XYZ file of C-alpha atoms in Angstrom:
720
model
C -240.673 -67.795 73.805
C -237.391 -67.691 75.779
C -234.424 -70.620 74.366
C -234.290 -73.415 75.465
C -231.026 -75.844 75.184
C -232.462 -79.248 75.212
C -231.640 -79.952 78.138
C -232.913 -83.761 79.656
C -232.205 -84.900 76.376
C -228.384 -84.402 75.826
C -225.503 -84.174 78.059
C -224.664 -79.760 78.852
C -222.020 -78.293 78.181
C -221.537 -77.029 81.946
C -221.787 -81.581 83.212
C -219.131 -82.337 80.529
C -216.170 -79.501 81.758
C -216.826 -81.335 85.412
C -216.881 -84.595 84.074
C -213.927 -84.127 82.979
C -212.722 -82.204 85.687
C -213.835 -85.307 87.557
C -211.049 -87.196 85.627
C -208.245 -85.449 85.180
C -208.267 -84.563 88.727
C -208.777 -88.699 89.288
C -206.200 -89.613 87.650
C -203.576 -86.539 89.509
C -203.946 -88.137 92.871
C -203.503 -91.617 91.468
C -200.756 -90.584 88.662
C -199.073 -88.779 92.172
C -199.437 -92.422 93.805
C -197.581 -94.297 91.330
C -195.328 -91.613 89.199
C -194.030 -91.095 92.292
C -192.082 -94.380 91.969
C -191.557 -95.056 88.466
C -190.466 -91.326 86.320
C -187.105 -90.016 86.909
C -186.185 -86.740 85.890
C -183.263 -87.276 85.132
C -181.418 -89.818 82.892
C -176.959 -90.630 83.574
C -174.608 -90.457 80.873
C -171.070 -92.843 81.064
C -167.920 -91.874 79.207
C -166.843 -94.248 76.901
C -164.443 -93.080 73.998
C -164.014 -89.460 74.760
C -167.815 -88.815 74.710
C -170.919 -89.204 77.707
C -173.311 -91.383 75.916
C -176.646 -92.744 77.898
C -176.639 -95.941 78.830
C -179.986 -97.865 80.405
C -178.608 -99.310 82.904
C -175.388 -96.750 84.027
C -173.559 -98.997 87.295
C -172.364 -102.729 86.817
C -172.448 -103.138 90.491
C -175.661 -103.345 93.749
C -175.577 -103.825 96.210
C -177.764 -102.560 100.033
C -178.084 -99.638 98.396
C -174.766 -98.232 96.683
C -173.831 -98.407 93.262
C -170.584 -99.160 91.494
C -169.665 -97.088 88.244
C -166.140 -98.303 86.220
C -166.288 -95.489 84.230
C -166.370 -91.877 84.732
C -170.437 -90.672 84.630
C -172.507 -87.488 84.423
C -176.483 -86.895 85.252
C -178.437 -85.234 83.181
C -180.764 -83.558 85.989
C -183.012 -81.075 83.398
C -180.359 -79.157 81.134
C -177.932 -79.303 84.076
C -174.951 -82.367 84.052
C -173.050 -83.067 87.015
C -169.901 -85.152 86.899
C -168.460 -88.005 89.287
C -164.702 -90.244 88.790
C -165.278 -94.227 89.130
C -166.892 -95.341 92.477
C -169.176 -96.162 94.270
C -171.643 -94.001 95.383
C -175.228 -94.156 97.238
C -178.328 -92.271 96.302
C -180.637 -91.699 99.598
C -183.547 -92.131 98.842
C -182.282 -94.892 98.399
C -184.729 -95.592 95.408
C -181.575 -94.892 93.502
C -183.816 -92.805 90.611
C -184.850 -90.596 92.473
C -182.754 -87.688 93.044
C -179.732 -87.196 90.519
C -177.575 -85.949 93.616
C -174.947 -88.166 95.042
C -174.696 -89.064 99.593
C -172.099 -91.036 99.675
C -168.978 -92.016 97.765
C -165.777 -95.119 97.965
C -163.408 -95.400 95.743
C -162.974 -97.614 93.394
C -159.700 -99.705 95.892
C -162.804 -100.983 97.989
C -165.143 -103.255 98.463
C -168.406 -103.732 100.477
C -169.793 -107.728 101.541
C -171.838 -107.770 104.644
C -172.518 -104.221 106.117
C -168.796 -103.775 105.819
C -165.574 -102.076 103.986
C -163.471 -103.511 102.754
C -160.077 -102.010 101.225
C -159.024 -104.362 97.744
C -157.433 -103.014 94.385
C -158.024 -104.912 91.393
C -161.390 -106.946 93.935
C -163.304 -106.429 90.586
C -161.968 -109.294 89.229
C -161.804 -111.395 92.415
C -164.720 -111.525 94.932
C -166.726 -109.046 93.136
C -168.692 -112.394 91.143
C -168.915 -114.480 94.162
C -170.409 -111.627 96.461
C -172.261 -109.716 94.335
C -173.635 -112.780 91.813
C -173.768 -110.736 88.633
C -172.591 -107.650 86.138
C -173.698 -104.989 84.652
C -171.864 -103.835 81.630
C -172.272 -100.213 81.870
C -170.172 -99.139 77.523
C -172.282 -96.682 75.412
C -172.615 -99.379 72.745
C -173.696 -102.037 74.771
C -177.764 -100.998 75.764
C -179.165 -104.393 77.197
C -178.281 -106.168 80.751
C -175.576 -108.535 81.608
C -176.833 -110.851 83.998
C -175.062 -113.950 84.823
C -173.415 -116.830 87.142
C -169.768 -117.212 88.997
C -167.933 -116.612 87.612
C -168.497 -114.439 85.009
C -166.234 -114.305 81.838
C -165.377 -110.763 81.051
C -166.660 -108.564 77.932
C -163.307 -108.125 75.970
C -163.093 -104.706 75.101
C -159.949 -103.312 75.901
C -157.008 -104.163 72.621
C -152.723 -104.521 72.894
C -152.448 -101.675 69.728
C -154.607 -98.991 72.134
C -151.038 -99.348 74.484
C -148.860 -96.527 72.409
C -145.738 -96.949 72.905
C -142.565 -94.045 72.714
C -139.109 -94.710 72.776
C -136.976 -92.097 71.400
C -132.922 -92.268 69.818
C -130.557 -91.678 72.387
C -127.567 -91.111 72.571
C -124.494 -91.771 74.979
C -120.972 -91.475 75.904
C -118.362 -94.609 76.374
C -118.752 -94.899 79.529
C -121.228 -92.623 81.221
C -124.616 -93.985 82.017
C -128.444 -92.012 80.912
C -131.674 -92.102 82.385
C -133.931 -93.115 79.935
C -137.776 -92.557 79.719
C -140.060 -93.180 77.565
C -143.660 -92.566 77.793
C -146.973 -94.911 77.282
C -150.462 -94.003 76.861
C -153.417 -96.313 77.666
C -156.525 -95.472 74.373
C -158.620 -97.788 75.692
C -161.424 -97.688 78.373
C -159.888 -100.202 80.881
C -156.866 -99.853 82.898
C -153.718 -102.072 82.242
C -151.878 -102.892 84.741
C -148.271 -103.980 83.840
C -146.982 -106.679 84.962
C -142.618 -106.528 83.365
C -140.566 -104.325 81.189
C -137.246 -105.292 79.902
C -135.077 -103.568 77.726
C -133.524 -106.099 74.853
C -130.618 -103.891 73.366
C -129.244 -105.971 70.106
C -124.926 -105.527 71.703
C -123.025 -105.940 74.104
C -121.456 -102.560 74.895
C -124.170 -101.017 76.561
C -126.609 -102.577 79.087
C -129.689 -101.896 80.432
C -130.589 -101.767 84.443
C -132.548 -100.150 88.161
C -135.595 -100.779 84.777
C -138.363 -99.073 86.516
C -142.276 -98.469 85.469
C -145.818 -97.383 86.416
C -147.924 -100.272 87.542
C -151.135 -98.885 86.455
C -151.937 -96.592 83.438
C -155.349 -95.633 83.383
C -157.809 -95.724 80.683
C -157.034 -92.722 78.615
C -154.060 -91.797 80.710
C -149.824 -91.696 80.078
C -147.393 -93.850 82.403
C -144.358 -94.490 81.959
C -141.254 -96.947 81.890
C -137.752 -95.815 83.404
C -134.347 -97.208 83.296
C -130.209 -96.560 83.283
C -128.136 -97.242 79.955
C -124.081 -97.676 81.007
C -122.034 -98.149 77.782
C -118.544 -99.689 78.589
C -115.649 -97.777 79.035
C -113.773 -97.932 75.605
C -116.502 -98.544 73.677
C -116.320 -97.923 69.980
C -118.335 -95.630 67.720
C -122.123 -96.987 66.322
C -125.617 -97.707 66.380
C -127.238 -100.175 68.796
C -131.248 -101.462 67.528
C -133.023 -101.472 71.265
C -136.085 -102.784 71.902
C -138.347 -101.701 74.740
C -141.063 -104.502 75.734
C -144.252 -104.290 78.443
C -146.156 -107.435 79.363
C -149.552 -106.927 81.289
C -153.490 -106.593 81.424
C -156.425 -105.006 80.585
C -158.959 -104.880 82.835
C -161.475 -107.507 80.894
C -157.811 -110.073 81.279
C -156.587 -109.121 78.283
C -153.235 -109.889 78.361
C -149.940 -108.657 76.042
C -146.828 -109.952 75.536
C -143.695 -107.643 75.271
C -144.203 -108.759 70.875
C -147.481 -107.098 71.646
C -146.621 -104.265 73.501
C -143.210 -102.522 71.923
C -141.214 -100.643 70.410
C -137.509 -100.038 69.128
C -135.032 -97.068 69.508
C -131.487 -96.867 68.920
C -128.476 -95.556 70.642
C -125.663 -93.769 69.360
C -122.223 -94.650 71.475
C -120.188 -92.173 71.176
C -116.848 -94.140 71.575
C -113.670 -93.128 72.416
C -111.075 -93.229 69.589
C -108.741 -90.801 69.933
C -105.682 -88.432 67.679
C -102.691 -90.178 66.390
C -100.153 -87.710 68.415
C -97.156 -88.258 67.135
C -96.970 -90.830 64.373
C -95.190 -91.475 60.038
C -96.651 -92.519 57.658
C -94.762 -94.699 55.221
C -95.993 -94.118 51.849
C -95.674 -97.550 49.085
C -96.434 -101.203 48.907
C -95.995 -102.192 53.175
C -98.430 -100.163 55.144
C -95.871 -99.897 58.158
C -97.276 -97.840 60.664
C -95.881 -96.876 63.822
C -97.759 -94.253 66.725
C -96.161 -93.605 70.272
C -99.828 -93.459 72.247
C -101.602 -95.381 74.342
C -104.800 -96.127 72.183
C -106.077 -97.787 69.405
C -106.110 -96.352 66.129
C -108.624 -95.903 63.415
C -108.771 -94.111 60.230
C -112.699 -91.695 60.073
C -113.341 -92.639 56.971
C -115.698 -89.752 55.838
C -119.306 -90.577 54.462
C -118.318 -88.523 50.887
C -115.153 -90.912 50.166
C -114.753 -94.347 50.017
C -111.378 -96.724 49.129
C -111.427 -97.500 45.849
C -109.802 -100.164 44.637
C -105.628 -99.565 41.954
C -102.882 -101.317 40.591
C -100.210 -100.648 42.874
C -98.512 -99.065 40.514
C -100.746 -96.186 40.628
C -100.418 -93.319 40.964
C -102.558 -91.056 42.227
C -102.522 -86.696 40.803
C -101.601 -84.719 44.048
C -103.971 -81.817 43.986
C -103.481 -80.668 46.959
C -103.163 -76.505 46.788
C -101.893 -77.235 50.230
C -100.492 -79.832 51.524
C -100.045 -81.022 54.422
C -100.007 -84.949 54.789
C -98.676 -88.018 51.626
C -101.448 -90.018 50.956
C -101.847 -93.321 51.897
C -100.936 -97.188 49.718
C -102.186 -100.052 52.358
C -101.266 -102.851 49.336
C -104.074 -102.257 46.506
C -105.750 -100.110 48.826
C -104.737 -96.217 48.406
C -106.669 -93.657 50.999
C -106.304 -90.109 49.193
C -107.801 -86.924 52.320
C -109.550 -84.148 50.968
C -108.503 -81.032 51.105
C -109.121 -78.220 53.083
C -112.230 -77.668 50.616
C -116.037 -78.136 52.431
C -116.985 -81.148 51.413
C -114.578 -82.319 54.413
C -116.415 -80.894 56.792
C -120.286 -81.733 58.764
C -122.443 -81.725 61.811
C -123.447 -84.351 63.889
C -126.777 -83.819 65.087
C -129.349 -85.567 67.278
C -132.949 -85.195 68.071
C -133.652 -82.989 71.824
C -136.158 -82.927 74.635
C -136.831 -80.867 76.908
C -138.896 -80.668 80.579
C -142.056 -77.351 79.754
C -140.783 -74.478 81.992
C -137.237 -76.225 82.044
C -133.847 -75.244 80.389
C -130.916 -78.262 79.222
C -128.176 -78.110 77.392
C -126.156 -79.555 74.796
C -123.712 -80.111 72.540
C -123.133 -81.308 68.938
C -120.170 -82.409 67.175
C -118.604 -80.407 63.811
C -116.658 -83.230 62.217
C -113.432 -82.343 59.466
C -112.853 -85.329 57.343
C -110.179 -82.552 55.653
C -106.320 -82.699 55.445
C -106.767 -78.729 56.680
C -107.558 -77.370 60.161
C -110.708 -75.192 59.296
C -111.628 -71.473 61.546
C -115.562 -72.016 63.344
C -116.178 -68.097 62.761
C -120.022 -68.303 64.159
C -123.049 -70.469 64.972
C -126.535 -69.702 65.128
C -129.673 -71.802 65.869
C -132.794 -71.216 64.652
C -136.692 -72.320 66.000
C -139.594 -72.426 63.737
C -142.189 -73.492 67.331
C -143.179 -71.116 69.286
C -142.682 -73.759 71.797
C -140.233 -73.653 72.406
C -136.632 -71.547 71.677
C -133.082 -72.295 71.247
C -129.834 -70.461 70.882
C -125.864 -71.564 70.537
C -121.783 -70.912 70.825
C -118.840 -71.853 70.133
C -116.362 -73.897 72.251
C -113.285 -74.647 69.499
C -112.971 -72.585 67.834
C -111.519 -74.223 65.360
C -111.544 -77.813 64.044
C -108.003 -79.417 64.022
C -107.182 -81.755 60.286
C -109.580 -85.124 60.677
C -111.034 -83.755 64.563
C -114.436 -83.328 65.809
C -115.146 -79.445 67.474
C -117.949 -79.338 70.092
C -120.590 -76.521 69.290
C -123.451 -75.739 72.843
C -126.682 -75.448 72.244
C -128.489 -74.287 75.513
C -132.419 -75.724 75.096
C -135.755 -73.791 76.258
C -139.387 -75.219 76.782
C -142.033 -73.393 77.325
C -145.266 -73.303 78.917
C -147.517 -75.744 77.187
C -149.822 -77.659 78.756
C -149.179 -80.628 75.459
C -146.574 -82.175 74.865
C -145.205 -80.507 71.435
C -142.477 -81.728 68.894
C -140.909 -79.215 66.253
C -137.509 -78.394 63.948
C -134.888 -76.780 64.749
C -131.817 -75.309 63.178
C -127.782 -75.191 63.977
C -126.036 -73.423 61.696
C -121.949 -74.142 61.629
C -120.478 -70.829 59.398
C -116.315 -70.987 58.466
C -113.822 -70.781 57.274
C -110.046 -72.548 55.974
C -106.475 -70.713 55.584
C -106.605 -70.884 52.119
C -109.601 -68.474 52.247
C -112.407 -70.848 51.419
C -115.202 -69.867 52.581
C -118.161 -72.698 54.792
C -121.347 -73.134 55.883
C -122.293 -76.266 57.514
C -126.168 -76.051 58.076
C -128.492 -79.675 59.555
C -132.763 -79.831 60.722
C -133.228 -81.824 64.442
C -136.378 -82.449 66.360
C -137.063 -81.262 69.646
C -139.833 -82.783 71.875
C -141.132 -81.118 74.226
C -142.619 -82.807 77.402
C -145.752 -80.705 79.149
C -146.046 -83.331 81.680
C -143.700 -81.851 83.913
C -145.561 -79.052 83.934
C -145.929 -78.147 87.401
C -149.527 -76.903 88.175
C -149.378 -73.692 90.774
C -152.619 -73.358 93.423
C -152.115 -69.624 90.199
C -153.289 -72.378 87.556
C -155.793 -74.550 89.808
C -158.761 -72.957 90.272
C -161.738 -74.300 92.957
C -165.014 -73.120 93.515
C -166.655 -72.748 96.495
C -169.856 -70.995 98.210
C -169.016 -68.302 100.788
C -172.107 -70.058 102.790
C -174.602 -72.811 102.781
C -176.949 -72.894 105.461
C -177.596 -76.994 107.203
C -179.713 -77.570 109.435
C -177.668 -80.679 110.384
C -176.441 -82.213 107.436
C -177.074 -81.595 103.503
C -175.240 -80.453 100.242
C -172.559 -78.121 99.103
C -172.342 -77.660 94.859
C -167.845 -77.657 94.150
C -167.113 -76.895 90.949
C -162.409 -77.422 90.640
C -160.609 -77.048 86.598
C -157.448 -78.140 86.099
C -155.505 -77.226 83.167
C -152.298 -78.111 84.231
C -150.651 -82.520 82.951
C -150.917 -82.375 87.114
C -153.092 -84.503 89.042
C -154.814 -82.515 92.278
C -156.474 -83.077 95.078
C -158.532 -81.300 97.212
C -159.301 -82.910 100.923
C -162.172 -81.891 102.373
C -162.503 -81.414 106.606
C -165.648 -80.078 108.712
C -164.255 -80.220 112.544
C -166.661 -82.737 114.602
C -169.168 -83.186 111.086
C -168.575 -86.372 108.357
C -167.881 -85.225 104.814
C -168.203 -87.122 101.736
C -166.454 -87.917 100.045
C -163.351 -86.152 102.161
C -161.008 -86.430 99.119
C -161.974 -86.014 95.831
C -159.538 -85.610 92.461
C -159.161 -83.355 89.329
C -157.419 -84.738 86.760
C -154.858 -83.284 84.708
C -156.389 -80.741 81.479
C -160.184 -81.854 83.518
C -163.182 -80.405 84.969
C -165.200 -81.558 87.967
C -168.071 -81.081 89.486
C -169.008 -82.488 92.530
C -171.816 -82.204 95.563
C -169.921 -82.689 98.867
C -172.949 -84.404 101.462
C -172.377 -82.370 105.174
C -173.289 -84.665 107.970
C -173.275 -85.288 111.133
C -173.596 -81.353 111.450
C -174.377 -80.295 115.287
C -172.890 -76.617 115.596
C -174.041 -73.780 115.350
C -171.417 -72.727 112.799
C -167.767 -74.728 111.553
C -165.321 -73.661 108.378
C -165.753 -76.740 105.423
C -161.662 -76.323 104.915
C -160.703 -77.050 101.090
C -157.189 -78.380 101.248
C -155.327 -77.736 97.650
C -152.453 -80.379 97.147
C -150.712 -80.506 93.949
C -147.226 -82.262 92.898
C -144.347 -79.293 92.795
C -146.846 -76.185 93.414
C -147.873 -74.538 97.699
C -150.252 -76.623 98.441
C -153.559 -73.418 99.371
C -156.462 -73.514 101.237
C -160.133 -72.065 100.807
C -163.235 -72.405 102.926
C -166.749 -72.186 103.573
C -168.668 -70.878 105.826
C -172.216 -74.220 107.180
C -174.176 -72.353 109.399
C -177.024 -74.366 110.834
C -181.349 -74.084 110.455
C -182.635 -74.550 113.001
C -186.088 -76.537 111.571
C -188.040 -77.900 114.423
C -191.270 -79.638 113.301
C -193.383 -76.951 116.110
C -196.592 -77.936 116.696
C -199.477 -78.699 115.242
C -200.656 -75.030 116.135
C -197.551 -73.943 114.434
C -196.778 -71.776 111.324
C -196.916 -73.632 108.169
C -195.910 -73.234 104.366
C -198.928 -73.943 102.526
C -197.399 -72.840 98.951
C -195.105 -70.608 96.991
C -193.610 -70.073 93.642
C -191.169 -72.463 92.524
C -190.860 -71.134 89.375
C -190.383 -67.549 88.677
C -190.207 -66.146 85.406
C -189.029 -63.102 85.352
C -190.185 -60.873 82.313
C -188.921 -57.280 80.919
C -186.717 -57.808 84.464
C -189.009 -58.477 86.662
C -191.505 -61.487 88.462
C -193.224 -61.881 90.982
C -192.953 -65.427 93.738
C -196.091 -65.937 95.663
C -195.965 -67.656 99.253
C -199.139 -68.379 101.309
C -198.535 -69.165 105.242
C -200.882 -69.484 107.765
C -200.702 -68.926 111.606
C -202.363 -72.452 113.052
C -201.011 -71.422 116.789
C -203.212 -69.420 119.417
C -201.155 -66.277 119.109
C -199.918 -63.965 117.111
C -196.248 -64.637 115.434
C -194.316 -62.542 112.981
C -192.788 -64.642 109.687
C -190.182 -62.681 108.254
C -190.270 -64.002 103.527
C -186.906 -63.403 102.476
C -184.407 -65.031 99.173
C -181.013 -66.057 100.155
C -177.959 -66.944 96.999
C -179.523 -64.679 95.052
C -177.011 -65.151 91.843
C -175.388 -62.209 90.214
C -177.768 -59.608 87.951
C -180.532 -59.769 90.593
C -182.520 -58.366 93.568
C -184.902 -59.499 95.667
C -188.287 -57.805 97.966
C -188.282 -58.644 102.026
C -191.058 -59.036 103.830
C -191.939 -59.258 107.379
C -195.316 -59.722 108.067
C -197.396 -60.360 111.558
C -200.188 -62.978 111.950
C -203.264 -63.456 114.107
C -204.006 -66.119 115.106
C -205.635 -68.681 112.572
C -205.114 -65.993 109.807
C -203.874 -66.784 106.272
C -202.134 -64.633 104.169
C -200.359 -63.904 101.238
C -196.790 -62.140 100.621
C -195.798 -61.331 97.356
C -191.777 -60.208 96.596
C -191.116 -58.798 93.160
C -187.441 -59.388 92.211
C -185.071 -57.533 88.977
C -183.092 -58.616 87.101
C -180.732 -57.435 85.218
C -179.602 -60.661 82.930
C -180.993 -61.160 79.532
C -182.344 -64.666 79.967
C -181.159 -67.742 81.510
C -182.135 -69.914 83.709
C -180.927 -69.605 87.960
C -181.799 -70.766 91.663
C -181.797 -69.402 93.837
C -183.127 -70.331 98.106
C -186.671 -69.034 99.276
C -186.661 -68.237 103.414
C -189.789 -68.503 105.784
C -188.261 -67.299 108.905
C -190.782 -67.334 112.250
C -190.803 -68.111 115.711
C -191.428 -72.049 115.442
C -190.388 -73.131 111.500
C -188.390 -72.197 109.610
C -189.084 -72.778 106.414
C -185.886 -72.969 102.936
C -186.899 -74.437 99.790
C -185.468 -73.886 96.847
C -186.352 -71.466 93.715
C -185.975 -71.288 89.105
C -185.671 -68.386 88.592
C -186.175 -68.177 84.759
C -185.257 -64.925 82.810
C -187.212 -64.666 79.628
C -186.656 -62.936 76.446
C -188.751 -59.228 77.639
C -191.528 -59.442 75.495
C -195.049 -58.129 75.670
C -197.320 -59.619 78.245
C -200.937 -61.226 76.898
C -203.604 -60.749 79.517
C -204.561 -63.237 82.039
C -200.940 -64.872 81.571
C -199.928 -64.588 84.758
C -202.446 -65.870 86.710
C -201.808 -69.226 84.569
C -198.850 -68.435 85.491
C -198.831 -68.362 88.676
C -201.620 -71.525 89.375
C -198.431 -73.931 87.573
C -196.003 -72.937 89.375
C -198.028 -73.112 92.756
C -198.906 -76.280 91.019
C -195.487 -77.614 91.086
C -194.647 -76.183 94.787
C -197.978 -77.902 96.004
C -196.685 -81.283 95.040
C -193.328 -81.466 95.256
C -191.969 -85.174 95.996
C -194.345 -85.987 92.056
C -193.891 -82.772 90.470
C -193.441 -83.670 87.130
C -196.299 -86.004 86.358
C -198.783 -84.823 89.300
C -198.144 -81.205 88.642
C -199.816 -81.070 84.767
C -202.197 -82.845 85.641
C -202.581 -80.379 87.735
C -201.841 -77.722 84.812
C -204.708 -79.135 82.934
C -207.452 -78.948 85.077
C -206.929 -75.042 85.814
C -207.535 -74.479 82.448
C -210.174 -76.701 82.437
C -212.117 -75.335 85.913
C -210.707 -71.484 83.150
C -212.639 -73.046 80.656
C -215.340 -73.765 82.833
C -216.005 -70.449 84.380
C -215.387 -68.446 81.139
C -218.313 -70.973 79.188
C -220.704 -70.122 82.810
C -219.910 -66.380 82.525
C -221.347 -66.814 78.409
C -224.334 -68.890 79.543
C -224.867 -66.460 82.206
C -224.262 -63.875 79.279
C -226.466 -65.073 77.068
C -229.609 -65.828 79.047
C -229.692 -62.295 80.417
C -230.101 -61.727 76.377
C -233.026 -64.042 77.006
C -235.059 -62.554 79.558
C -234.535 -59.103 77.740
C -235.789 -59.048 74.188
C -238.908 -61.361 76.220
C -239.922 -59.124 78.473
C -239.945 -56.910 75.544
C -242.098 -59.302 73.374
C -244.196 -58.571 76.002
């Protein structure tokens, strides 16, 4: 007796698979109708707090398909990041969550209203609440959308304590003028607008004038304040306390007064005191001193000595082996000059600053408080860091008693990308006529200001494609690497075509990737010119050759691209790209299939076939890769007399492993699924993949049933 499966009382396995296949197919088509408007294969991250972070609403304003971003942001698209600066961006189609590539751009100083663009810096605090009526708040640690009416009370993000003001001590000679620079770093997440700067000096000998400052100090960037100090002629040697006070406002309306944003520094005045030329000192109870001089006179009191009160009749023994002058008695006060010993030698130094890659020199002074002349034998300067070099020379060979001598220091700033501070030491060796040798050594700080590094074209790297094939309009992706401390500007021009944005700014020490939109391209060929402008460097240019591809709609009877493998997996260095084309015309047509824009390390076949009228054919291109692992991109071109098709292809190189039987068939079907349903690939193609698997299972079950049926028939026949 043959075995029975119970058909009629229970649903067969074959019917279950058919039902599942039908249900899945219906779900896939429903998904195709819906997912395209709600799902997304990418997400946005906002730059804030020195990090990028995901936010639900990354833009600040939305108006007529334009999105305004307050912060730098990036788009994560299938694991690849694309970086953008603050400003207005438009995405096409108008549903911005369709496409991760921005098509058009306007800078932050413009606002859009009534179909027109207006240049108005600071419009966000003037027109935005009125024109747009709502404000989306995008910082990393806020995940909700704020919808409010005008006027809007902005949440406070910035604090005055986030302004770092660095004013260094200054030395100035009497009767001289000196330019002083003070750096201001904005560590907040908001731009800071400087309204005014005051320089307060606690004294009348020095005045500040010609104060200049950066009007806006952008978030995470430095600005500067510059002014001149003028010391009066005849000013004595003294130190004055000074303070730089900055008044301004952050973009979130946080106000900072001078008491909130300030820094103090010391002004060291080197006076015009002169050593008396001739004169005599009469010791005794009277202090009669007569000098023939045109200058005011004073006695320099060394730091190592002090005035002492003694009785008028007391005498102080003179222990100087080489007496050259008498002790001085003024009433009850007696001062004994230092003898010819090392305690009377003092070196006066101060911090130095130098611009990177520049040289400067400065004179320091060696004071001799003793009553004997000091002979300078050698002067040396040593550095403890690698970002600057220093040397010294003697200008005066002798320091006369109660006088000073000059020691000149030569400083060279190194090629550093960041501001640095280090230590240097100045050493002076010499002797007295008595044979006593002395060594005086002092350490001081050296500041190297890297903000003045001139970034030449050899430092700035701009990576652009050699050629781009466009169909009236399209996109070109560029990458700029600016390791210097200068802001670079890239200006782009493509003849009669419209380039958007027409310029981009690359900040100091930053890496930028941008997608450039080219519209209105109606020439056969044109050059897209990139002009690189960097302060202090020669301008340079790079080019991308734009080539027009005519992709006409064609008639109903033209060549059709039915399907292609959008993702090709490369295993063991080899892969296959399948393309299905059909000729719907009434005449034979020649079709050429090839890959362009192949990454380095890839090779691919090209194929030219002739299709008869109504003929459909599958064209397979063999690919080889020397790359070990990674994701790469290429472009598929299908060209005929009537049509030209251009499609993006993803090449996935995986680690070498043994191919499993039947695996290539399924992978080809999966890849074709994504290609056929390219607009709604994520949701629809997943359903298609599951559908393919069910079909394969259905085939296997059908084969198994036929085998079982044959076996049962053979057994039944033998039993007869």
